[in-house]
Tab-separated table of C-alpha atoms in Angstrom:
chain	number	residue	atom	x	y	z
A	1	MET	CA	18.394	-77.459	0.629
A	2	ILE	CA	19.016	-73.698	-0.266
A	3	SER	CA	16.957	-70.987	-0.426
A	4	GLY	CA	17.781	-66.993	-1.672
A	5	GLY	CA	15.605	-63.721	-1.721
A	6	TYR	CA	15.672	-60.059	-1.995
A	7	ASP	CA	16.935	-60.144	1.224
A	8	GLN	CA	20.410	-60.792	-0.643
A	9	THR	CA	20.972	-63.952	1.836
A	10	ILE	CA	21.570	-67.409	0.638
A	11	ARG	CA	20.535	-69.807	3.288
A	12	PHE	CA	21.682	-73.712	3.799
A	13	TRP	CA	18.857	-75.678	5.084
A	14	ASP	CA	19.797	-79.430	6.317
A	15	LEU	CA	16.637	-81.261	6.778
A	16	PRO	CA	17.375	-84.567	8.048
A	17	ALA	CA	19.063	-82.655	11.364
A	18	MET	CA	16.350	-80.321	11.521
A	19	ASP	CA	13.535	-79.934	13.690
A	20	LEU	CA	10.224	-78.026	14.366
A	21	THR	CA	11.861	-75.067	14.462
A	22	GLY	CA	12.653	-75.136	10.958
A	23	LYS	CA	16.091	-73.119	11.342
A	24	SER	CA	18.558	-72.884	8.738
A	25	PHE	CA	22.171	-73.854	9.909
A	26	ARG	CA	24.327	-71.411	7.196
A	27	SER	CA	24.186	-68.170	5.550
A	28	ILE	CA	25.899	-66.330	3.108
A	29	GLU	CA	25.364	-62.990	1.156
A	30	PRO	CA	26.899	-62.514	-2.172
A	31	PRO	CA	28.444	-58.930	-2.691
A	32	ASP	CA	25.293	-56.680	-3.708
A	33	ASP	CA	23.538	-59.155	-5.264
A	34	ILE	CA	19.190	-59.681	-5.403
A	35	ILE	CA	19.216	-63.332	-5.633
A	36	HIS	CA	16.822	-64.553	-8.456
A	37	THR	CA	17.977	-67.953	-9.480
A	38	LEU	CA	19.407	-70.844	-7.621
A	39	VAL	CA	20.135	-73.744	-9.507
A	40	TYR	CA	22.216	-77.042	-8.024
A	41	SER	CA	24.221	-79.392	-10.335
A	42	LYS	CA	23.192	-82.842	-11.140
A	43	THR	CA	25.852	-84.368	-8.410
A	44	GLY	CA	24.891	-81.712	-5.996
A	45	ASP	CA	28.344	-80.733	-5.439
A	46	LYS	CA	27.657	-76.881	-6.556
A	47	PHE	CA	25.148	-74.730	-7.679
A	48	ILE	CA	25.099	-71.494	-9.545
A	49	MET	CA	23.521	-68.432	-8.932
A	50	ALA	CA	21.983	-65.398	-11.089
A	51	GLY	CA	21.372	-62.455	-8.702
A	52	SER	CA	20.919	-58.551	-9.870
A	53	SER	CA	24.687	-58.268	-11.162
A	54	PRO	CA	25.597	-59.040	-14.994
A	55	GLN	CA	27.952	-61.617	-13.329
A	56	ALA	CA	26.633	-65.089	-12.266
A	57	ARG	CA	28.412	-67.444	-9.567
A	58	VAL	CA	29.353	-70.980	-8.765
A	59	TYR	CA	29.654	-71.957	-5.420
A	60	ASP	CA	30.199	-75.426	-3.532
A	61	ARG	CA	27.905	-77.034	-1.725
A	62	ASP	CA	29.700	-75.425	1.677
A	63	GLY	CA	29.024	-71.953	-0.034
A	64	HIS	CA	32.312	-71.231	-0.925
A	65	LEU	CA	32.760	-69.389	-4.293
A	66	LEU	CA	34.375	-71.025	-6.751
A	67	VAL	CA	33.876	-69.056	-9.882
A	68	GLU	CA	32.794	-65.611	-11.247
A	69	PHE	CA	31.978	-65.186	-14.348
A	70	VAL	CA	33.723	-62.238	-16.308
A	71	LYS	CA	31.789	-59.090	-16.790
A	72	GLY	CA	31.388	-57.362	-20.320
A	73	TYR	CA	32.776	-54.218	-21.336
A	74	PRO	CA	29.508	-51.964	-21.535
A	75	TYR	CA	30.158	-49.810	-24.012
A	76	ILE	CA	30.364	-52.213	-26.647
A	77	THR	CA	27.621	-52.588	-28.735
A	78	ASP	CA	28.030	-55.801	-30.189
A	79	MET	CA	27.532	-58.281	-27.569
A	80	SER	CA	29.455	-61.062	-29.769
A	81	SER	CA	33.088	-58.619	-29.099
A	82	THR	CA	32.342	-58.426	-25.313
A	83	LYS	CA	33.402	-61.603	-22.900
A	84	GLY	CA	30.456	-61.297	-20.285
A	85	HIS	CA	27.317	-59.959	-19.946
A	86	VAL	CA	26.545	-56.236	-19.637
A	87	SER	CA	23.609	-56.279	-17.660
A	88	ARG	CA	21.478	-58.320	-15.576
A	89	VAL	CA	21.777	-61.849	-15.459
A	90	THR	CA	17.918	-63.282	-15.926
A	91	CYS	CA	18.271	-66.905	-16.058
A	92	CYS	CA	20.952	-69.970	-15.896
A	93	LEU	CA	20.844	-73.386	-15.979
A	94	TRP	CA	23.373	-76.624	-15.851
A	95	HIS	CA	23.902	-77.766	-19.461
A	96	PRO	CA	22.044	-81.425	-19.431
A	97	THR	CA	24.928	-83.728	-20.640
A	98	ASN	CA	28.363	-81.390	-19.777
A	99	LYS	CA	28.639	-80.790	-16.302
A	100	GLU	CA	31.271	-78.482	-16.635
A	101	GLN	CA	29.097	-76.483	-18.972
A	102	ILE	CA	26.541	-73.732	-17.743
A	103	LEU	CA	24.003	-71.247	-19.867
A	104	THR	CA	23.241	-67.791	-19.011
A	105	GLY	CA	20.756	-65.210	-20.425
A	106	SER	CA	20.734	-61.476	-19.972
A	107	GLN	CA	18.747	-58.493	-20.852
A	108	ASP	CA	21.677	-57.657	-23.560
A	109	SER	CA	19.874	-59.778	-25.691
A	110	SER	CA	22.287	-62.849	-25.432
A	111	ILE	CA	22.269	-66.258	-24.031
A	112	ARG	CA	25.961	-67.108	-23.383
A	113	ILE	CA	27.730	-71.041	-22.851
A	114	TRP	CA	30.561	-71.101	-19.928
A	115	ASP	CA	33.182	-73.235	-19.091
A	116	ILE	CA	33.143	-73.038	-15.543
A	117	ASN	CA	37.343	-74.247	-15.609
A	118	HIS	CA	37.387	-70.861	-18.166
A	119	HIS	CA	35.247	-68.384	-16.549
A	120	LYS	CA	37.731	-65.184	-18.629
A	121	GLY	CA	35.293	-65.369	-21.299
A	122	HIS	CA	32.220	-67.485	-22.805
A	123	ARG	CA	32.633	-70.369	-25.235
A	124	GLN	CA	29.626	-69.280	-27.612
A	125	ILE	CA	26.903	-66.745	-27.473
A	126	ILE	CA	23.649	-66.285	-29.285
A	127	LYS	CA	22.148	-62.793	-29.872
A	128	LEU	CA	18.152	-62.797	-30.097
A	129	ARG	CA	16.515	-59.909	-31.984
A	130	ASN	CA	12.813	-59.094	-32.377
A	131	ALA	CA	10.515	-60.739	-34.859
A	132	GLN	CA	11.753	-57.811	-37.467
A	133	GLY	CA	15.351	-58.718	-36.732
A	134	ALA	CA	16.280	-54.961	-36.183
A	135	ALA	CA	15.967	-54.326	-32.272
A	136	LYS	CA	17.559	-56.406	-29.539
A	137	ALA	CA	15.269	-58.674	-27.713
A	138	PRO	CA	16.483	-59.051	-23.746
A	139	VAL	CA	16.151	-62.815	-22.824
A	140	MET	CA	13.809	-63.324	-19.542
A	141	ALA	CA	14.169	-67.282	-19.477
A	142	CYS	CA	15.771	-69.893	-21.345
A	143	THR	CA	16.211	-73.767	-21.030
A	144	MET	CA	17.642	-76.844	-23.430
A	145	THR	CA	16.007	-80.147	-23.652
A	146	SER	CA	17.499	-83.262	-21.631
A	147	ASP	CA	19.367	-84.574	-24.661
A	148	GLY	CA	21.153	-81.026	-25.193
A	149	LYS	CA	20.481	-81.067	-28.671
A	150	GLN	CA	18.131	-77.820	-28.231
A	151	ILE	CA	18.228	-74.400	-26.853
A	152	VAL	CA	14.997	-72.276	-26.257
A	153	ALA	CA	14.833	-68.956	-25.316
A	154	ALA	CA	12.031	-66.408	-24.386
A	155	SER	CA	12.340	-62.825	-25.001
A	156	GLN	CA	10.878	-59.544	-23.619
A	157	ASP	CA	8.808	-58.901	-26.907
A	158	GLY	CA	6.910	-62.233	-25.953
A	159	SER	CA	8.215	-64.548	-28.310
A	160	ILE	CA	10.007	-68.241	-28.044
A	161	GLN	CA	13.201	-68.556	-30.148
A	162	VAL	CA	14.708	-72.093	-30.806
A	163	PHE	CA	18.133	-72.766	-31.449
A	164	PRO	CA	20.060	-75.827	-32.764
A	165	ALA	CA	22.682	-76.474	-29.715
A	166	GLY	CA	25.297	-77.130	-32.349
A	167	GLY	CA	24.353	-74.128	-34.207
A	168	PRO	CA	24.436	-71.829	-36.467
A	169	PHE	CA	23.127	-69.478	-34.437
A	170	THR	CA	22.616	-66.408	-36.521
A	171	ARG	CA	18.644	-66.613	-37.118
A	172	PRO	CA	16.354	-69.117	-34.868
A	173	ARG	CA	15.065	-72.385	-35.981
A	174	TYR	CA	11.678	-71.454	-35.147
A	175	ARG	CA	9.647	-68.583	-33.673
A	176	ILE	CA	6.680	-67.976	-32.300
A	177	SER	CA	4.736	-65.489	-30.545
A	178	ALA	CA	3.464	-66.931	-27.240
A	179	HIS	CA	2.699	-64.019	-24.914
A	180	GLU	CA	2.044	-60.439	-24.939
A	181	ASN	CA	4.671	-57.975	-25.885
A	182	GLY	CA	6.153	-56.426	-23.164
A	183	SER	CA	5.312	-59.691	-20.953
A	184	GLU	CA	8.347	-61.136	-19.138
A	185	THR	CA	8.180	-64.739	-19.696
A	186	ALA	CA	8.812	-65.897	-16.205
A	187	ALA	CA	9.632	-69.715	-16.891
A	188	LEU	CA	10.165	-72.323	-19.364
A	189	VAL	CA	9.919	-75.766	-18.373
A	190	PHE	CA	10.526	-79.115	-20.929
A	191	LYS	CA	8.869	-82.623	-20.126
A	192	SER	CA	11.520	-85.627	-20.381
A	193	ASP	CA	10.031	-86.526	-23.748
A	194	ASN	CA	11.524	-83.504	-24.935
A	195	VAL	CA	8.183	-82.746	-26.790
A	196	THR	CA	5.909	-81.230	-24.503
A	197	LEU	CA	6.671	-77.380	-23.333
A	198	LEU	CA	5.697	-75.744	-20.513
A	199	SER	CA	5.429	-71.789	-20.612
A	200	ARG	CA	4.697	-69.249	-17.844
A	201	GLY	CA	4.343	-65.768	-18.608
A	202	ALA	CA	3.963	-62.240	-17.081
A	203	ASP	CA	0.557	-61.995	-18.819
A	204	ASP	CA	-1.363	-64.082	-16.160
A	205	THR	CA	-1.153	-67.135	-18.744
A	206	LEU	CA	0.253	-70.364	-18.312
A	207	LYS	CA	0.434	-72.526	-22.101
A	208	ILE	CA	1.187	-75.665	-23.400
A	209	TRP	CA	3.389	-76.484	-26.022
A	210	ASP	CA	4.087	-79.142	-28.720
A	211	MET	CA	7.442	-78.725	-30.163
A	212	ARG	CA	6.413	-80.705	-33.485
A	213	LYS	CA	3.645	-78.366	-33.991
A	214	LEU	CA	4.922	-75.024	-32.558
A	215	GLU	CA	3.645	-73.012	-35.298
A	216	ALA	CA	-0.095	-74.332	-34.782
A	217	GLY	CA	0.162	-72.589	-31.290
A	218	PRO	CA	-0.728	-73.617	-28.169
A	219	ILE	CA	-2.332	-76.673	-27.254
A	220	LYS	CA	-4.050	-75.017	-24.258
A	221	SER	CA	-4.098	-72.220	-22.018
A	222	PHE	CA	-4.393	-71.648	-18.234
A	223	ASP	CA	-5.483	-68.081	-16.420
A	224	LEU	CA	-2.818	-68.070	-13.369
A	225	PRO	CA	-1.866	-64.418	-11.723
A	226	ASN	CA	1.573	-63.779	-12.015
A	227	LYS	CA	3.513	-60.304	-11.393
A	228	TYR	CA	7.228	-61.975	-10.971
A	229	THR	CA	9.639	-63.064	-13.060
A	230	GLU	CA	10.561	-65.465	-10.379
A	231	ALA	CA	7.523	-67.607	-10.993
A	232	ASN	CA	8.049	-70.750	-12.145
A	233	VAL	CA	6.088	-74.211	-13.282
A	234	VAL	CA	7.306	-77.616	-11.856
A	235	TRP	CA	6.724	-81.913	-12.991
A	236	SER	CA	5.968	-84.122	-10.649
A	237	PRO	CA	8.476	-87.117	-10.653
A	238	ASP	CA	6.489	-89.398	-12.424
A	239	GLU	CA	5.580	-86.064	-14.904
A	240	LYS	CA	1.551	-87.182	-15.217
A	241	ILE	CA	1.017	-83.566	-13.218
A	242	PHE	CA	2.553	-80.457	-13.276
A	243	ALA	CA	2.201	-77.585	-10.660
A	244	ALA	CA	2.507	-73.674	-10.693
A	245	GLY	CA	1.719	-71.106	-7.861
A	246	THR	CA	-0.420	-68.074	-7.896
A	247	ASN	CA	0.547	-64.376	-7.067
A	248	VAL	CA	-2.002	-62.351	-5.206
A	249	LEU	CA	-2.597	-58.979	-6.946
A	250	LYS	CA	-4.114	-56.965	-3.763
A	251	ALA	CA	-3.046	-53.763	-5.477
A	252	GLY	CA	-4.611	-54.313	-8.647
A	253	GLY	CA	-8.501	-54.238	-7.614
A	254	GLN	CA	-8.638	-57.606	-6.960
A	255	ASN	CA	-10.874	-59.839	-4.180
A	256	GLU	CA	-9.366	-59.198	-1.022
A	257	SER	CA	-9.810	-62.651	-0.086
A	258	ASP	CA	-7.363	-64.082	-2.492
A	259	VAL	CA	-4.858	-66.062	-1.568
A	260	GLY	CA	-1.515	-67.827	-2.778
A	261	LYS	CA	-2.290	-71.417	-4.086
A	262	ILE	CA	-0.463	-73.739	-5.712
A	263	HIS	CA	-2.902	-75.553	-9.195
A	264	PHE	CA	-2.329	-78.716	-10.282
A	265	PHE	CA	-3.020	-80.182	-13.700
A	266	ASP	CA	-3.237	-83.560	-14.970
A	267	SER	CA	-0.599	-83.637	-18.137
A	268	THR	CA	-3.103	-86.051	-19.715
A	269	THR	CA	-6.552	-84.635	-19.761
A	270	LEU	CA	-4.877	-81.122	-19.423
A	271	GLU	CA	-7.494	-79.796	-16.933
A	272	GLU	CA	-6.948	-78.656	-13.074
A	273	VAL	CA	-7.207	-81.212	-10.585
A	274	LYS	CA	-6.622	-80.032	-7.261
A	275	GLN	CA	-5.958	-76.686	-5.712
A	276	ILE	CA	-4.084	-76.100	-2.327
A	277	THR	CA	-3.995	-72.698	-0.275
A	278	VAL	CA	-0.854	-72.185	0.978
A	279	SER	CA	-0.346	-68.319	2.202
A	280	PRO	CA	-1.998	-65.121	2.395
A	281	GLU	CA	0.758	-63.689	0.074
A	282	SER	CA	1.809	-64.827	-3.231
A	283	VAL	CA	3.562	-68.082	-4.024
A	284	VAL	CA	6.298	-67.148	-5.899
A	285	SER	CA	8.283	-70.538	-6.511
A	286	LEU	CA	8.085	-73.954	-6.593
A	287	LEU	CA	10.359	-77.255	-6.148
A	288	TRP	CA	9.267	-80.983	-6.447
A	289	HIS	CA	12.051	-83.316	-5.794
A	290	PRO	CA	12.106	-86.481	-7.959
A	291	GLU	CA	13.599	-88.370	-4.872
A	292	LEU	CA	11.759	-86.858	-1.816
A	293	ASN	CA	8.577	-86.598	-3.225
A	294	GLN	CA	7.959	-83.603	-1.377
A	295	ILE	CA	6.822	-79.941	-2.549
A	296	PHE	CA	8.646	-76.872	-1.243
A	297	ALA	CA	6.706	-73.544	-1.973
A	298	GLY	CA	8.770	-70.284	-1.353
A	299	CYS	CA	6.100	-67.193	-0.606
A	300	CYS	CA	6.230	-63.341	-0.552
A	301	ASP	CA	5.949	-63.674	3.405
A	302	LYS	CA	9.622	-64.455	3.947
A	303	THR	CA	8.471	-68.541	4.614
A	304	ILE	CA	8.723	-71.797	2.992
A	305	HIS	CA	6.048	-74.523	3.221
A	306	VAL	CA	6.846	-78.028	2.513
A	307	PHE	CA	4.036	-80.326	1.674
A	308	PHE	CA	4.750	-84.447	1.900
A	309	ASP	CA	2.848	-87.415	1.825
A	310	PRO	CA	3.802	-89.870	4.705
A	311	LYS	CA	2.707	-92.748	2.507
A	312	TYR	CA	4.355	-91.669	-1.027
A	313	SER	CA	6.694	-89.183	0.330
A	314	ASN	CA	10.463	-90.206	2.126
A	315	LYS	CA	13.501	-88.789	3.789
A	316	GLY	CA	13.386	-85.072	3.306
A	317	ILE	CA	11.074	-83.089	5.883
A	318	LEU	CA	9.602	-86.493	7.182
A	319	PHE	CA	13.187	-86.684	9.628
A	320	SER	CA	12.070	-83.021	11.106
A	321	VAL	CA	8.715	-83.470	11.724
A	322	SER	CA	9.295	-86.574	14.015
A	323	LYS	CA	12.027	-84.499	16.042
A	324	ALA	CA	10.548	-82.148	18.991
A	325	PRO	CA	12.245	-78.991	19.151
A	326	LYS	CA	15.320	-79.092	21.626
A	327	LYS	CA	14.475	-78.409	25.337
A	328	LYS	CA	16.621	-75.579	26.855
A	329	ARG	CA	18.689	-76.192	29.667
A	330	ILE	CA	20.342	-73.973	31.864
A	331	GLU	CA	23.780	-74.341	31.024
A	332	ASP	CA	22.883	-73.207	27.127
A	333	SER	CA	21.636	-70.107	28.315
A	334	GLN	CA	23.298	-67.086	27.610
A	335	ASP	CA	22.862	-64.094	29.498
A	336	THR	CA	23.450	-61.024	27.764
A	337	ARG	CA	22.816	-58.399	30.302
A	338	TYR	CA	25.287	-56.108	31.419
A	339	ILE	CA	27.000	-56.308	34.760
A	340	MET	CA	27.426	-52.413	36.492
A	341	ASN	CA	30.536	-52.500	38.977
A	342	PRO	CA	31.109	-48.559	39.713
A	343	HIS	CA	34.234	-49.944	41.332
A	344	ALA	CA	35.885	-51.509	39.078
A	345	LEU	CA	39.472	-51.319	37.686
A	346	PRO	CA	39.603	-48.703	34.161
A	347	MET	CA	40.881	-51.551	32.064
A	348	PHE	CA	37.221	-53.167	32.520
A	349	LYS	CA	35.261	-50.156	31.787
A	350	GLN	CA	33.453	-50.279	28.666
A	351	PRO	CA	34.685	-47.295	26.020
A	352	PRO	CA	32.001	-45.099	24.904
A	353	SER	CA	30.208	-45.526	21.594
A	354	ALA	CA	31.471	-43.743	18.715
A	355	ARG	CA	28.073	-42.108	18.454
A	356	ARG	CA	27.971	-40.396	21.976
A	357	GLN	CA	31.947	-39.590	21.320
A	358	ARG	CA	30.979	-37.531	18.536
A	359	GLU	CA	28.001	-36.096	20.441
A	360	LYS	CA	30.519	-34.858	23.100
A	361	ALA	CA	33.253	-33.496	20.552
A	362	ARG	CA	30.281	-31.329	19.283
A	363	LYS	CA	30.055	-29.606	22.645
A	364	ASP	CA	33.473	-28.991	22.997
A	365	PRO	CA	34.411	-25.619	22.223
A	366	LEU	CA	37.827	-26.281	20.910
A	367	LYS	CA	36.998	-29.700	18.938
A	368	ALA	CA	33.548	-27.985	17.319
A	369	HIS	CA	35.347	-24.833	16.120
A	370	ILE	CA	35.987	-24.478	12.504
A	371	PRO	CA	38.573	-22.662	11.214
A	372	GLU	CA	38.529	-19.806	8.928
A	373	ALA	CA	39.111	-20.265	5.631
A	374	PRO	CA	42.444	-18.041	4.402
A	375	GLN	CA	41.995	-14.779	2.785
A	376	ILE	CA	41.751	-14.898	-0.930
A	377	GLY	CA	41.961	-11.715	-2.684
A	378	PRO	CA	42.089	-8.000	-0.912
A	379	GLY	CA	42.273	-7.804	2.872
A	380	VAL	CA	39.105	-7.836	4.743
A	381	GLY	CA	37.734	-6.794	8.348
A	382	GLY	CA	41.387	-6.850	9.382
A	383	ARG	CA	42.526	-10.079	8.073
A	384	LEU	CA	45.272	-9.385	5.221
A	385	GLY	CA	44.803	-10.955	1.721
A	386	SER	CA	46.549	-13.190	-0.396
A	387	SER	CA	47.148	-14.797	-3.378
A	388	LEU	CA	48.664	-17.669	-5.418
A	389	THR	CA	51.421	-15.947	-6.717
A	390	ALA	CA	52.290	-14.331	-3.274
A	391	SER	CA	52.175	-17.702	-1.498
A	392	ILE	CA	54.463	-19.376	-4.590
A	393	MET	CA	56.936	-16.929	-4.569
A	394	LYS	CA	57.209	-16.749	-0.973
A	395	ASN	CA	58.145	-20.434	-1.246
A	396	LEU	CA	60.396	-19.973	-3.988
A	397	VAL	CA	62.735	-16.671	-2.928
A	398	LYS	CA	64.359	-17.896	-0.135
A	399	LYS	CA	66.344	-15.455	2.534
A	400	ASP	CA	70.109	-15.298	1.407
A	401	GLU	CA	72.792	-15.893	4.873
A	402	ILE	CA	74.486	-12.457	3.916
A	403	ASP	CA	71.503	-10.573	4.749
A	404	ASP	CA	72.028	-11.956	8.231
A	405	ASP	CA	73.534	-9.022	11.259
A	406	PRO	CA	76.351	-11.177	12.943
A	407	ARG	CA	75.817	-9.075	15.670
A	408	ASN	CA	72.000	-10.299	15.992
A	409	ALA	CA	73.165	-13.762	15.442
A	410	LEU	CA	75.390	-14.217	18.143
A	411	LEU	CA	73.347	-12.082	20.725
A	412	LYS	CA	71.036	-15.240	20.672
A	413	TYR	CA	73.451	-17.123	22.618
A	414	ALA	CA	74.691	-14.044	24.952
A	415	GLY	CA	71.595	-14.451	27.740
A	416	SER	CA	71.726	-18.677	27.531
A	417	SER	CA	73.834	-21.096	29.138
A	418	SER	CA	74.657	-24.655	27.620
A	419	PHE	CA	72.454	-27.476	29.261
A	420	TRP	CA	75.062	-29.135	31.330
A	421	PHE	CA	76.061	-25.997	33.161
A	422	LYS	CA	73.120	-26.722	35.402
A	423	ALA	CA	74.692	-29.373	36.771
A	424	TYR	CA	78.072	-27.449	38.123
A	425	GLU	CA	75.379	-24.471	39.161
A	426	GLU	CA	76.056	-24.802	42.945
A	427	THR	CA	79.508	-26.596	42.763
A	428	GLN	CA	81.240	-24.704	40.650
A	429	PRO	CA	84.405	-22.572	42.520
A	430	LYS	CA	84.309	-18.579	41.601
A	431	PRO	CA	86.901	-17.901	38.930
A	432	ILE	CA	89.658	-15.330	40.205
A	433	PHE	CA	91.231	-14.187	37.034
A	434	ASP	CA	94.637	-11.707	36.699
A	435	LEU	CA	94.111	-8.523	35.881
A	436	PRO	CA	96.472	-6.058	35.398
A	437	SER	CA	96.387	-2.730	37.500
A	438	ALA	CA	93.818	0.114	36.569
A	439	PRO	CA	95.712	2.767	35.375
A	440	THR	CA	95.365	6.198	37.267
A	441	THR	CA	93.972	8.116	34.380
A	442	ALA	CA	91.001	6.625	32.849
A	443	PRO	CA	91.854	6.383	28.959
A	444	GLU	CA	88.864	8.572	28.502
A	445	GLU	CA	89.957	11.344	30.687
A	446	GLU	CA	93.576	10.934	29.351
A	447	THR	CA	91.792	11.307	25.678
A	448	THR	CA	89.754	14.702	26.937
A	449	ASP	CA	92.905	16.225	28.597
A	450	ASN	CA	95.475	16.039	25.273
A	451	LEU	CA	92.315	17.053	23.382
A	452	ALA	CA	92.108	20.503	25.396
A	453	LYS	CA	96.082	21.017	25.206
A	454	PHE	CA	95.746	20.688	21.548
A	455	LEU	CA	93.155	23.131	21.311
A	456	ASN	CA	94.555	25.754	23.714
A	457	SER	CA	97.979	25.925	21.997
A	458	LYS	CA	98.253	28.796	19.831
A	459	PRO	CA	99.689	27.696	16.150
A	460	LYS	CA	102.990	29.197	14.829
A	461	THR	CA	103.411	32.104	12.139
A	462	PRO	CA	106.759	32.668	9.696
A	463	SER	CA	107.435	35.606	11.342
A	464	ASP	CA	108.020	34.046	14.824
A	465	THR	CA	110.543	31.551	13.242
A	466	THR	CA	112.520	34.766	11.457
A	467	SER	CA	112.422	37.152	14.717
A	468	ASN	CA	113.829	34.244	17.160
A	469	PRO	CA	116.177	32.280	15.097
A	470	PRO	CA	117.245	29.254	16.770
A	471	THR	CA	120.498	29.609	18.394
A	472	PRO	CA	123.302	27.637	16.844
A	473	THR	CA	124.788	24.775	18.871
A	474	PRO	CA	128.562	25.437	19.623
A	475	THR	CA	130.575	22.557	18.160
A	476	PRO	CA	133.645	21.717	20.247
A	477	THR	CA	136.976	22.133	18.483
A	478	ASN	CA	140.157	20.461	19.058
A	479	GLN	CA	142.837	22.673	20.111
């Protein structure tokens, strides 16, 4: 057995192996989905789930995802042009004659027929309209006859529409006003004769219809409080009795003594034959298993109540009732207490939690310091301003190497020694250079003396040249 709810969890129950503690043996959490509908296939090897998303999913019996149907494009107004639903899936069921096909209804006013082997798009689509045919009618519930020849859908305007399974789907074959306009029909259930139809609405009514005389109105109507779209109605295995749960409407001014009950009705006399008190909270969904002959009731207090008769029921929960809870042994216990050892090695130290690390970082002035944002615009308070243009130009304009001073470039290495020089600082001998002897007179002094001699010398005039002619040098002659 499987169960689901608003806690976004699907739980698996093994009734024969379960004891009186009533614990599930497995649970899965579909991604971001509140579970509204879970339906097993006839073979029991897979089930379909309808949640709060536009995509229905098919899982195997172990909870592994098999198929996720495609989501339609939400901005297309014509639903026949989309490959999938664009709004929440409200109902789903397996095709009664084809185990590879399923039906889904959605708030986008469409019913789609899918093939689980081709989940990238629907096979057929039925678009629902209101009585005037002008506005869309969101689908709240849908079902099919056991022979798979008719599709019945209930819309939010309170109408029930009947379509032939083979088409055409342009307009319904029958349309009746079953429940109040604006109420959400919770369930549609056929009898195996495909003639008797039960409808459960949010207008607090349960109605019985004859498919041969739909226009004549319901055969009978019962007043049953209902405020959940997941509420349903079920048939007994022999179809002599049908049952439905009631919701407790305490917030609406009802009697505080009202409790969740299951009401049983005779399908022949159409009279209520029995009531069973189940829970202080509402009874939302029911399951009357045809083979086990046991009733499972899901309630709002997160509990599932099982009813059986030791004489007429078989298997199922009967195995669990006969099993006492397993006794706890000392070797099965798990001690989760921490052992505090102050002298333990650092490798065994428990790492601090992320929350404590964040609190400690906030107290650190260096880590908690938030750097100031760059100054945009004119400078203020001693900070220089900058602009987008200036920062862009700074990256674009690169410094030219020609503008570098070669003297400063060489002086950068003047005081620094190479990396490997330190290895020879103590063992390297002092160098002795063969230098020429120093001149007696320093070059600077020699330059100064020559300059003084030049300044003290008197320049020669032309008169000095005439008065003192040069003495001719005698030339020797040959005698």
